[in-house]
XYZ file of N, CA and C in Angstrom:
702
model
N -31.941 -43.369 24.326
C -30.881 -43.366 23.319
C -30.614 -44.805 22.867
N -31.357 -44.712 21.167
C -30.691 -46.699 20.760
C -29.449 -46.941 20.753
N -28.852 -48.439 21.306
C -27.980 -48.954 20.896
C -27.199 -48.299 20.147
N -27.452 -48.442 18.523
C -26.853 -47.914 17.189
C -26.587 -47.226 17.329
N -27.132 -45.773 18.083
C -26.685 -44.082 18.230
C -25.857 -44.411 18.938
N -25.867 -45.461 20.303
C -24.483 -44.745 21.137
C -23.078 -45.714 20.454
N -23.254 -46.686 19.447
C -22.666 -47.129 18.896
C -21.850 -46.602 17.868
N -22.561 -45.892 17.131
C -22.287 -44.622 16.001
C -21.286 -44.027 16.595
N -21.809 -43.280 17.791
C -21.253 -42.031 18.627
C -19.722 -42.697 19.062
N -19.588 -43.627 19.752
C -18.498 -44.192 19.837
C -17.265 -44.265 18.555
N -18.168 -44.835 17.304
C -17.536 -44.791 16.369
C -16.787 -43.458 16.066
N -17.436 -42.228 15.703
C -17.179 -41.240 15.489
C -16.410 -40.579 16.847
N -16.489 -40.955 18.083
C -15.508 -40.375 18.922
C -14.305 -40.982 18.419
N -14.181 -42.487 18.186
C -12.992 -43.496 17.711
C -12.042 -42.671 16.810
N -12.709 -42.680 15.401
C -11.879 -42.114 14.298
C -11.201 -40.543 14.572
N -12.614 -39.777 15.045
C -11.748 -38.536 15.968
C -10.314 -38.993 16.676
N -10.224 -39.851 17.672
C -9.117 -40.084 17.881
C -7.846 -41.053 17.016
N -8.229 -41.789 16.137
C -7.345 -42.172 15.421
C -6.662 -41.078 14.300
N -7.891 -40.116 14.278
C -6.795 -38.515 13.626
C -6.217 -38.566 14.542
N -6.599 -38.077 15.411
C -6.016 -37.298 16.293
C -3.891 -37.965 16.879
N -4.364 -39.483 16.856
C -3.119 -40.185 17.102
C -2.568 -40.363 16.513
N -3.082 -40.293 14.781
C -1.857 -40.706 13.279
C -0.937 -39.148 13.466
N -1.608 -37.683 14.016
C -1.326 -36.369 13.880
C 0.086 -36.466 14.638
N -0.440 -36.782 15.466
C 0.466 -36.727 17.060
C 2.040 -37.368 16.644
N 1.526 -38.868 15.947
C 2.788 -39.639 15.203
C 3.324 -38.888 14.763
N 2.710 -38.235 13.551
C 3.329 -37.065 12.358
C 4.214 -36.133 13.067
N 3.508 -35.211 14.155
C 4.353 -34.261 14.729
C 5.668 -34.758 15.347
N 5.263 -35.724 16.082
C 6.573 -36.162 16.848
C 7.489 -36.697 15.846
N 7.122 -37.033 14.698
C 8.551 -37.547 13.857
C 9.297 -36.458 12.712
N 8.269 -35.693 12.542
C 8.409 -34.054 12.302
C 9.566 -33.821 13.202
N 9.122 -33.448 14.606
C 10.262 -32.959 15.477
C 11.370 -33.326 15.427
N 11.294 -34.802 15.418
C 12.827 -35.634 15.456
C 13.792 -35.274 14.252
N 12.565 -34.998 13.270
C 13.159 -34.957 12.054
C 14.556 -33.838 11.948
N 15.483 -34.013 11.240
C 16.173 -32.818 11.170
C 17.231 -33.092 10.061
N 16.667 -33.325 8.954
C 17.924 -33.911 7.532
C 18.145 -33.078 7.123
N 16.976 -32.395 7.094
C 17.207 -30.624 6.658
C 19.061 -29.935 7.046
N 18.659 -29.957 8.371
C 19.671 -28.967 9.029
C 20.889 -30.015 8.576
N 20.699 -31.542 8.767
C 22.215 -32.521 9.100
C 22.425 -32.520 7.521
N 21.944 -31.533 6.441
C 22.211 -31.841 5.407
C 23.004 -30.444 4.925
N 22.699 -29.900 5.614
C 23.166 -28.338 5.667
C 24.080 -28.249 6.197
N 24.586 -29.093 7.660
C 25.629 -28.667 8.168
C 26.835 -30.022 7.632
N 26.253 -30.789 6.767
C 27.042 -31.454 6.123
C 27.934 -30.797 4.941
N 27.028 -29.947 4.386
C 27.526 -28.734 2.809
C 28.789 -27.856 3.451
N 28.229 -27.344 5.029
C 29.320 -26.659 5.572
C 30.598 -27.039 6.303
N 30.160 -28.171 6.546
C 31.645 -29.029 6.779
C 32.616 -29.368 6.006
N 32.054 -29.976 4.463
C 32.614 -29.881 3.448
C 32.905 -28.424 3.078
N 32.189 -27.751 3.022
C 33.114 -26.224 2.243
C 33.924 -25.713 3.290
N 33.899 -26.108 5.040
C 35.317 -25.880 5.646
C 36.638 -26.475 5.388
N 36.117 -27.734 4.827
C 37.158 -28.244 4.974
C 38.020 -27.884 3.750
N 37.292 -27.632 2.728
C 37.545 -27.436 1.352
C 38.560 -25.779 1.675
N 37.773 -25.300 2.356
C 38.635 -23.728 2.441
C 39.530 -23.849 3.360
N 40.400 -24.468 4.487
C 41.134 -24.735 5.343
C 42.090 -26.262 3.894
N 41.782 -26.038 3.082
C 42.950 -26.568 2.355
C 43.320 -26.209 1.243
N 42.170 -25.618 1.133
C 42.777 -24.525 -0.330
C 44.022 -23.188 0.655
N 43.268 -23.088 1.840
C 44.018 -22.017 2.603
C 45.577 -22.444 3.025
N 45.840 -23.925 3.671
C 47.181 -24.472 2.916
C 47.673 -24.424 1.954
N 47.417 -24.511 1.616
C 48.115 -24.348 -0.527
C 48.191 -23.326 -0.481
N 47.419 -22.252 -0.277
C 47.739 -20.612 -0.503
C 49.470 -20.787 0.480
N 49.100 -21.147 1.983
C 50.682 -20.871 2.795
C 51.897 -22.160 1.976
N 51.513 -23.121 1.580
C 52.567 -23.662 0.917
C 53.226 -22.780 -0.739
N 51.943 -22.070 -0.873
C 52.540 -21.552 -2.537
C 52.912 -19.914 -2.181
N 52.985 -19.709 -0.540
C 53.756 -18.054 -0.586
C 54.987 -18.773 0.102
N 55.019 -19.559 0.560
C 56.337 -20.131 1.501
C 57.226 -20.322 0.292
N 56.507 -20.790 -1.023
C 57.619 -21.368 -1.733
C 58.046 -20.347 -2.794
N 57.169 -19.232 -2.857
C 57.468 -17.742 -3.302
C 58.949 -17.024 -2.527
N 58.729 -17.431 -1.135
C 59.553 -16.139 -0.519
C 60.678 -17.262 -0.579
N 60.388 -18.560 -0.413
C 61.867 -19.437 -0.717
C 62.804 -19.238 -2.048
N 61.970 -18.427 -2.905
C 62.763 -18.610 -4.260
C 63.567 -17.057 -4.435
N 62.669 -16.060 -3.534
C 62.910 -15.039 -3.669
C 64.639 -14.751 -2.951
N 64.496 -15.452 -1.860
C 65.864 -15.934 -0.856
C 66.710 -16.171 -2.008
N 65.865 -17.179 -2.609
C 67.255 -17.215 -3.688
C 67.905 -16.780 -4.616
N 66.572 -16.165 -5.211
C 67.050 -14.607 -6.371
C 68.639 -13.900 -5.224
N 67.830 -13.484 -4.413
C 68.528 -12.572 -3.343
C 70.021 -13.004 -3.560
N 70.083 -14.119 -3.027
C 71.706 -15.143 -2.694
C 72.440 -14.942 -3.911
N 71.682 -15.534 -4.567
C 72.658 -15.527 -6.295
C 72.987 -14.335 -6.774
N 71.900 -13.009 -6.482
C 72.223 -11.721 -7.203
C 73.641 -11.258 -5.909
N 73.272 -11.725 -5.165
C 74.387 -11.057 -4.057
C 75.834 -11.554 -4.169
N 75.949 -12.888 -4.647
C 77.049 -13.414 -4.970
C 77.672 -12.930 -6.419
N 76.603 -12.479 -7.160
C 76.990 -12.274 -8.972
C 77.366 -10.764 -8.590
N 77.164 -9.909 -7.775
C 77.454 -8.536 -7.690
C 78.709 -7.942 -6.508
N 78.834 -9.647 -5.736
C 79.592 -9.203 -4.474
C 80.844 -8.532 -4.929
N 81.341 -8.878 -6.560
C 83.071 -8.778 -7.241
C 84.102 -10.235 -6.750
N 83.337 -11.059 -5.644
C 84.283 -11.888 -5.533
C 84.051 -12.953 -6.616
N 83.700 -12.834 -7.306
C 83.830 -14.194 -8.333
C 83.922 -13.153 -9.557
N 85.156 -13.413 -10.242
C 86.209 -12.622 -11.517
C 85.806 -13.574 -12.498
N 85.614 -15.142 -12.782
C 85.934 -15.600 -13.786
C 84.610 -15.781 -14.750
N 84.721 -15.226 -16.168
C 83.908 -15.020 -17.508
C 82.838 -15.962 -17.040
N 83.042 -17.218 -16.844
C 82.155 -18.364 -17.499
C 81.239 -18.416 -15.928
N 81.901 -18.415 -14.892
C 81.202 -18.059 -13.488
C 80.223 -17.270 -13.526
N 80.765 -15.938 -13.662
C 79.800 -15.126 -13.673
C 78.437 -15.074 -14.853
N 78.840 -15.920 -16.174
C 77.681 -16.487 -16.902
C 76.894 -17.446 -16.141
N 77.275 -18.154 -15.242
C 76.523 -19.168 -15.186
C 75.612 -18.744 -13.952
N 75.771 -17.547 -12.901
C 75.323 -17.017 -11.987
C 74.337 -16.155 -13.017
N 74.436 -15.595 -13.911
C 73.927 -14.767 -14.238
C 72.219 -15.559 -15.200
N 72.658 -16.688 -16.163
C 71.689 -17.848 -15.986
C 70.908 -18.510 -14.749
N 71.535 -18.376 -14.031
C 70.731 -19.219 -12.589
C 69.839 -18.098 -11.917
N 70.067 -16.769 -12.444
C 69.419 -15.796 -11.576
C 68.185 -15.144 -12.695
N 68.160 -15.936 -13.651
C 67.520 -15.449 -14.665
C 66.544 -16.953 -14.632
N 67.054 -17.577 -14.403
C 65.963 -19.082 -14.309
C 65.410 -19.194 -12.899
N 65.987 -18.581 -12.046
C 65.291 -18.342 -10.420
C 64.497 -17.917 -10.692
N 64.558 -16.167 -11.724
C 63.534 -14.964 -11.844
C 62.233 -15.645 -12.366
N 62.537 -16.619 -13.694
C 61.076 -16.757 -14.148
C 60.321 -18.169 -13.449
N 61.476 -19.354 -12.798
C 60.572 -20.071 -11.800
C 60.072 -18.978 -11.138
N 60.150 -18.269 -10.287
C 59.609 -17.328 -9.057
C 58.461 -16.582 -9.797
N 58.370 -16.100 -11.050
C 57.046 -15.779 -11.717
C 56.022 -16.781 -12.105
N 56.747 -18.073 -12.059
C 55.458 -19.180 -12.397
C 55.070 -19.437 -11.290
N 55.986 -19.531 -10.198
C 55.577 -19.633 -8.514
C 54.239 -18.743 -8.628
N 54.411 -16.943 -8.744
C 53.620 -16.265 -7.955
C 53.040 -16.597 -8.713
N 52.666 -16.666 -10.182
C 51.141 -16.860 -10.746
C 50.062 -18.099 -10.141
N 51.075 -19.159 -9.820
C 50.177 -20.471 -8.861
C 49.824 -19.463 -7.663
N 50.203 -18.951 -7.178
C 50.096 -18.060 -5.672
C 48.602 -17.642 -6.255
N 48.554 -16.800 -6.851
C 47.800 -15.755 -7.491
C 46.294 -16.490 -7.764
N 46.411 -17.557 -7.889
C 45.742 -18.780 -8.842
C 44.822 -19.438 -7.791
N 45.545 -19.600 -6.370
C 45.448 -20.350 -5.337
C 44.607 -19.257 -4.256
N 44.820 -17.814 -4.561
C 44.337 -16.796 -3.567
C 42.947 -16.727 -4.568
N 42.707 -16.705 -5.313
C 41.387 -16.978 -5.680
C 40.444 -17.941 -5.495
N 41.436 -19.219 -5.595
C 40.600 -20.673 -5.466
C 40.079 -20.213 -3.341
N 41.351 -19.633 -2.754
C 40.768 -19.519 -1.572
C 39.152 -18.263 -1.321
N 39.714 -17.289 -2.168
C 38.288 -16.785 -1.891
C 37.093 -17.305 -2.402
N 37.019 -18.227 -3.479
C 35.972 -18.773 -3.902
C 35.599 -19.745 -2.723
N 36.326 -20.602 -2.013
C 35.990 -21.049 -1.198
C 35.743 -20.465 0.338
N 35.921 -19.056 -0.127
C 35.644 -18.636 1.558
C 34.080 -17.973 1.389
N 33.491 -17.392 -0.270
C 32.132 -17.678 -0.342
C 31.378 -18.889 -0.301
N 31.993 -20.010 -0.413
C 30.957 -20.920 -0.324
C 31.032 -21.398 0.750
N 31.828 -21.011 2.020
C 31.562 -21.501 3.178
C 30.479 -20.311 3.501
N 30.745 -19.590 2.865
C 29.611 -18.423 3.920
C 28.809 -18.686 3.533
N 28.232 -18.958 2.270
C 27.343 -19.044 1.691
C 26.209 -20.532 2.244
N 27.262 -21.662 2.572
C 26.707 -22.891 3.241
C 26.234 -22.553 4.519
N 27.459 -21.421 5.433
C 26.816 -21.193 6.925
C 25.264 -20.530 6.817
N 25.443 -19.424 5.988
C 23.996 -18.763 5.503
C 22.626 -19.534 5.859
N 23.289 -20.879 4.897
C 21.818 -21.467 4.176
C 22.170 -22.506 5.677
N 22.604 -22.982 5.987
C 22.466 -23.917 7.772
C 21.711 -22.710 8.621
N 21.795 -21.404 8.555
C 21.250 -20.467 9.697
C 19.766 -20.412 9.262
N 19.245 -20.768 8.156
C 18.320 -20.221 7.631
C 17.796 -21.589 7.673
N 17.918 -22.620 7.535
C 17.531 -24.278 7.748
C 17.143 -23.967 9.386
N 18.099 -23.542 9.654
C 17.525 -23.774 11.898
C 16.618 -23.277 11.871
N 16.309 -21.742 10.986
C 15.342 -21.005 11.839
C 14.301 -21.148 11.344
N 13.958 -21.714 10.042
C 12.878 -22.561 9.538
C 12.558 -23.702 10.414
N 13.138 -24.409 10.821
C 13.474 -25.565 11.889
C 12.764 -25.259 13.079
N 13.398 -23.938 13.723
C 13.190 -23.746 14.750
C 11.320 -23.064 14.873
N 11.032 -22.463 13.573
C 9.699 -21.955 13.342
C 8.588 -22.965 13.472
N 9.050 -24.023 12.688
C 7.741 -24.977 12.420
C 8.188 -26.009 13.461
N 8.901 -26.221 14.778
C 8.774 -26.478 15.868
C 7.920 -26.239 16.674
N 7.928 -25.159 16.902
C 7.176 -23.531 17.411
C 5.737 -24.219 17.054
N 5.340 -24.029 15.887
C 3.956 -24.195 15.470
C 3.416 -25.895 15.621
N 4.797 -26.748 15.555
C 4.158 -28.266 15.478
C 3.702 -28.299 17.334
N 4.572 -27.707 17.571
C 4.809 -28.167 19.550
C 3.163 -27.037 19.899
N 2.741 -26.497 19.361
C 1.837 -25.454 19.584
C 0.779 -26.408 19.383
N 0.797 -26.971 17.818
C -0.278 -28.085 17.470
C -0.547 -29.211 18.635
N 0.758 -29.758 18.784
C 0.854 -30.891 19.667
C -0.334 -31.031 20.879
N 0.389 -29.550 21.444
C -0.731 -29.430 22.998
C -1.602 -29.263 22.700
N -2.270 -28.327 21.704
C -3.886 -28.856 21.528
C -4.504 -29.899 21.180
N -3.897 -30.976 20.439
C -4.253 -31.811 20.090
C -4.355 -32.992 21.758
N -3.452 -33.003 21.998
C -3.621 -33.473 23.430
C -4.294 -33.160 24.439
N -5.049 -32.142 24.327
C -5.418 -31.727 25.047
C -7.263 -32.070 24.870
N -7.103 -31.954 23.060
C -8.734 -32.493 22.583
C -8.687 -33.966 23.012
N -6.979 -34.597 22.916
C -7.274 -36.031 23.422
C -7.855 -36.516 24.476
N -7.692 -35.860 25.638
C -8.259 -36.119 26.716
C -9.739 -35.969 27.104
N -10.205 -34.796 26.129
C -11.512 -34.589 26.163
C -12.472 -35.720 25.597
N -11.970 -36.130 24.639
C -12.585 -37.288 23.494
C -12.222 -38.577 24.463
N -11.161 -39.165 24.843
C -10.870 -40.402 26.038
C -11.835 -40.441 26.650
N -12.329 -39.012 27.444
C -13.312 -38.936 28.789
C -14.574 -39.327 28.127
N -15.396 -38.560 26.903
C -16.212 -38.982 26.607
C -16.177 -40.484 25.910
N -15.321 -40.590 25.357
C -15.627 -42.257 24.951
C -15.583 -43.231 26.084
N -15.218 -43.003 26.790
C -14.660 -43.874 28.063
C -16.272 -44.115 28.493
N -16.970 -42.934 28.647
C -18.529 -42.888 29.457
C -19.103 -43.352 28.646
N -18.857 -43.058 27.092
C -20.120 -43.558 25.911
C -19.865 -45.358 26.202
N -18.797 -45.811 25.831
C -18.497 -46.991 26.116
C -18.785 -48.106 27.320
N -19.535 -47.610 28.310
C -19.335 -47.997 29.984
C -21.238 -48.074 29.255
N -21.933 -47.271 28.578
C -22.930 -47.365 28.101
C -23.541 -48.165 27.240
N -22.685 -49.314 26.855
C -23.017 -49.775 25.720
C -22.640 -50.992 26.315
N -23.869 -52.334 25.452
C -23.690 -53.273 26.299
C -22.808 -54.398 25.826
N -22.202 -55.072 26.677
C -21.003 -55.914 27.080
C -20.698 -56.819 25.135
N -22.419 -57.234 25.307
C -21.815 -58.205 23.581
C -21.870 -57.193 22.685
N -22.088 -55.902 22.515
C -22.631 -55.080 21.221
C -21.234 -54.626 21.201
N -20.486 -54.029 22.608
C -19.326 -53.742 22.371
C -17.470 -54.539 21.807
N -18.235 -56.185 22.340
C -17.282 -56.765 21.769
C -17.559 -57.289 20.425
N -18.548 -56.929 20.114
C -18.448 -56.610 18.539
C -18.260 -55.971 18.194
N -18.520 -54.562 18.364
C -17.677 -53.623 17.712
C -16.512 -53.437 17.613
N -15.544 -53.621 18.635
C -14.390 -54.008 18.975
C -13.657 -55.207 18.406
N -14.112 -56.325 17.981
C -14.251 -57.030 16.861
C -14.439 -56.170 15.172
N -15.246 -55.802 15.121
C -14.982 -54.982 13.475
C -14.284 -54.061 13.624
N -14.099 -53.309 14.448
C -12.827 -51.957 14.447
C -11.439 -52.822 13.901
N -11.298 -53.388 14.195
C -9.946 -54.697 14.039
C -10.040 -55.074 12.796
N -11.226 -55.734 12.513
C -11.063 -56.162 11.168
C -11.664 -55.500 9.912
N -11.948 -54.235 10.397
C -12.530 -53.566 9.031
C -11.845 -52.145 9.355
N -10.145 -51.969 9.402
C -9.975 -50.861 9.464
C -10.158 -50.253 10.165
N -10.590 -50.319 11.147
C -10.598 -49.144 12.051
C -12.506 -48.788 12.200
N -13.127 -48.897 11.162
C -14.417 -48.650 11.153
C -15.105 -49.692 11.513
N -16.246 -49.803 12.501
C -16.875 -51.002 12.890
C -18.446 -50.276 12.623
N -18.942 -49.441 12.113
C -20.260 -48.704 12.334
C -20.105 -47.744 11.110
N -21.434 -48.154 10.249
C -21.436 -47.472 9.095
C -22.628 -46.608 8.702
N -22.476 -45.293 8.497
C -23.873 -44.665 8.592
C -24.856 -44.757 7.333
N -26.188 -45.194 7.005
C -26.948 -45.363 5.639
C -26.830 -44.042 5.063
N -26.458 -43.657 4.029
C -26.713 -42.794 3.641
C -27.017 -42.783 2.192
N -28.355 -42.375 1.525
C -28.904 -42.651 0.371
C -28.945 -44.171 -0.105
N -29.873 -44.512 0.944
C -30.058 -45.994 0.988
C -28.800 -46.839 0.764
N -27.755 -46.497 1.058
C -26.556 -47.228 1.018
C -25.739 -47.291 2.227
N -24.874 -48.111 2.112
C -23.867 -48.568 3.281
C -22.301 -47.530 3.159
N -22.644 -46.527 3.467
C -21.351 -45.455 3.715
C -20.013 -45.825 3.370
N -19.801 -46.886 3.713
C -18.234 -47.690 4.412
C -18.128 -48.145 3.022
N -18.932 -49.260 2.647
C -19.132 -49.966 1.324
C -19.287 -49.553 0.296
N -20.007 -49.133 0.585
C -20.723 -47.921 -1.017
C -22.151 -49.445 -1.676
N -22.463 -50.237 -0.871
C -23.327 -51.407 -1.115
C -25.020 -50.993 -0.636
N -25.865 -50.653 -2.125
C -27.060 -50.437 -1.774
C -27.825 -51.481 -0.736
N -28.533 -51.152 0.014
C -29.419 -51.961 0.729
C -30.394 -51.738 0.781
N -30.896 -53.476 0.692
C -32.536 -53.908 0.177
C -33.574 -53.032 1.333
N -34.765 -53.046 0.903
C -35.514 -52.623 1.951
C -36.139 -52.835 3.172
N -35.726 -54.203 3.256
C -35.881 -54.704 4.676
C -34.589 -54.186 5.557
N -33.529 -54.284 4.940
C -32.018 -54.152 5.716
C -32.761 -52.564 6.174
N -32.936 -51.532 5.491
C -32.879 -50.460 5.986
C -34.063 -50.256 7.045
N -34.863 -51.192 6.365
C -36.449 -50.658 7.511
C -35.608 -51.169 9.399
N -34.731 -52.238 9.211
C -33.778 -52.623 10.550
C -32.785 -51.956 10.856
N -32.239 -50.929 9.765
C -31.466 -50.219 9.900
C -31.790 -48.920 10.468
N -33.143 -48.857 10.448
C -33.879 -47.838 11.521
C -34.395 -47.722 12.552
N -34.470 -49.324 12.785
C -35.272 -49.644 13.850
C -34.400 -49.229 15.669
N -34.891 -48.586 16.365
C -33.760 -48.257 17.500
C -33.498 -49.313 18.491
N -34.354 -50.979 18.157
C -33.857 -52.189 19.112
C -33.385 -52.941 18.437
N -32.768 -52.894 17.249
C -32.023 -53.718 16.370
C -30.858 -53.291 16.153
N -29.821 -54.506 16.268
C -28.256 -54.301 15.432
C -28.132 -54.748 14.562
N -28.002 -54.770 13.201
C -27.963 -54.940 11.870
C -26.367 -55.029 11.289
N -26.125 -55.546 10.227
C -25.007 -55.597 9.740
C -25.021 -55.330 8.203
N -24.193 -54.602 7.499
C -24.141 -54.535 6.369
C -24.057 -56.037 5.480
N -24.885 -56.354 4.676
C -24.727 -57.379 3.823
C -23.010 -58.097 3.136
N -23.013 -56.780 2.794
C -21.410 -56.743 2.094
C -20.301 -56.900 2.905
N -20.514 -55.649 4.037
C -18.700 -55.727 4.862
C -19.296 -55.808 5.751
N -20.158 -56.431 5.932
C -20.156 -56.766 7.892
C -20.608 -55.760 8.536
N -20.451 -54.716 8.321
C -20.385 -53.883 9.583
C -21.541 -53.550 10.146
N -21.828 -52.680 11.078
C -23.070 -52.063 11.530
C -22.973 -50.956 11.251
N -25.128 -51.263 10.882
C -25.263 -50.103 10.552
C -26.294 -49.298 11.452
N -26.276 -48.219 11.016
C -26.579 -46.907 11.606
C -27.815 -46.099 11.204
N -28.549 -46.425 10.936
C -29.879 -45.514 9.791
C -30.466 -44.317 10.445
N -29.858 -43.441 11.435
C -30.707 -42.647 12.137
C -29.597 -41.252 11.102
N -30.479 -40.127 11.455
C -30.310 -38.844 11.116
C -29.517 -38.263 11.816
């Protein structure tokens, strides 16, 4: 087995695992993730709070209903008791119970006004809890499936470690600290396969000597253009 092949092979175990570790990133910040839900249970905090004060106003605008009604009451009870005889008295009770009557109708219409504003707000709390129950369990689904992903992926990790670990222990001391050297500085890729007389990585045709070395199985070669090594086997 040349050099280049177990060099290649390394390569291609490499990038296998650099999926494999950008994935792993992804999932785990996936998981953490949760704006979704903290955005949902933000809508429903606001529409509690919104309905726990519209729902005050409803008890401040019947409190101030049955306060006026007390007072219809008082005044009609005093204008009918017979103890007050005099003309202009009893006009002026009889005005005050007539200006009680229609404050107390502008009262209940705010009442009236306010028991709506509360049910509108007691759909949009339900309506926010709804859509937070339905955020979790979406949440809770593609958990399910990321945490499912996760372990397999970890699990191919270990398989790919073991073999690179052996491919690597195979390869000799300067070839590998060069490669290890271009993995660094070319992205991640240190080994580039010819393909249609060209340099894969580069996209840089090569002359015909480069490739006749690029086949050869006791030679390490480098791409003209980016450095790298190349690979010319099938």
């Amino acid at each position: 087995m040349s050099q280049t092949f177990k060099l290649y092979r390394l390569q291609q175990l490499d990038s296998q695992l650099d999926r494999i570790h950008a994935r792993l990133r992804q999932i785990e910040a996936a998981l953490n993730e949760d704006q979704a839900i903290k955005e949902a249970q933000k809508n429903l905090d606001q529409a509690s709070r919104q309905l726990e004060a519209q729902r005050k106003s409803l008890r401040q605008a019947e409190e101030q209903v049955r306060e006026q009604r007390l007072k219809i009451e008082q005044t009609e009870s005093t204008l009918y008791s017979g103890k007050v005889r005099n003309p202009k008295e009893l006009q002026d009770l009889q005005n005050e119970t007539a200006a009680l009557k229609r404050y107390r109708s502008t009262l209940e219409d705010r009442q009236i006004e306010v028991m709506i504003a509360v049910e509108e707000a007691e759909a949009s709390q339900l309506e926010s809890k709804q859509a937070l129950e339905e955020v979790q369990a979406q949440f809770q689904k593609k958990s399910g499936e990321l945490t499912h992903e996760q372990a397999t992926l970890n699990a191919e990790l270990g398989h790919l470690e073991t073999e690179r670990e052996a491919t690597a222990r195979s390869i000799e001391a300067a070839d590998l600290t060069l490669y290890n050297q271009l993995r660094q500085q070319r992205r991640g890729v240190a080994v580039s396969k010819v393909s249609d007389n060209a340099c894969s990585a580069c996209g840089s045709t090569l002359n015909a000597s480069l490739l006749h070395a690029a086949r050869s199985p006791s030679q390490i070669v480098r791409c003209d253009t980016c450095g790298r090594i190349l690979y010319g086997g099938s």
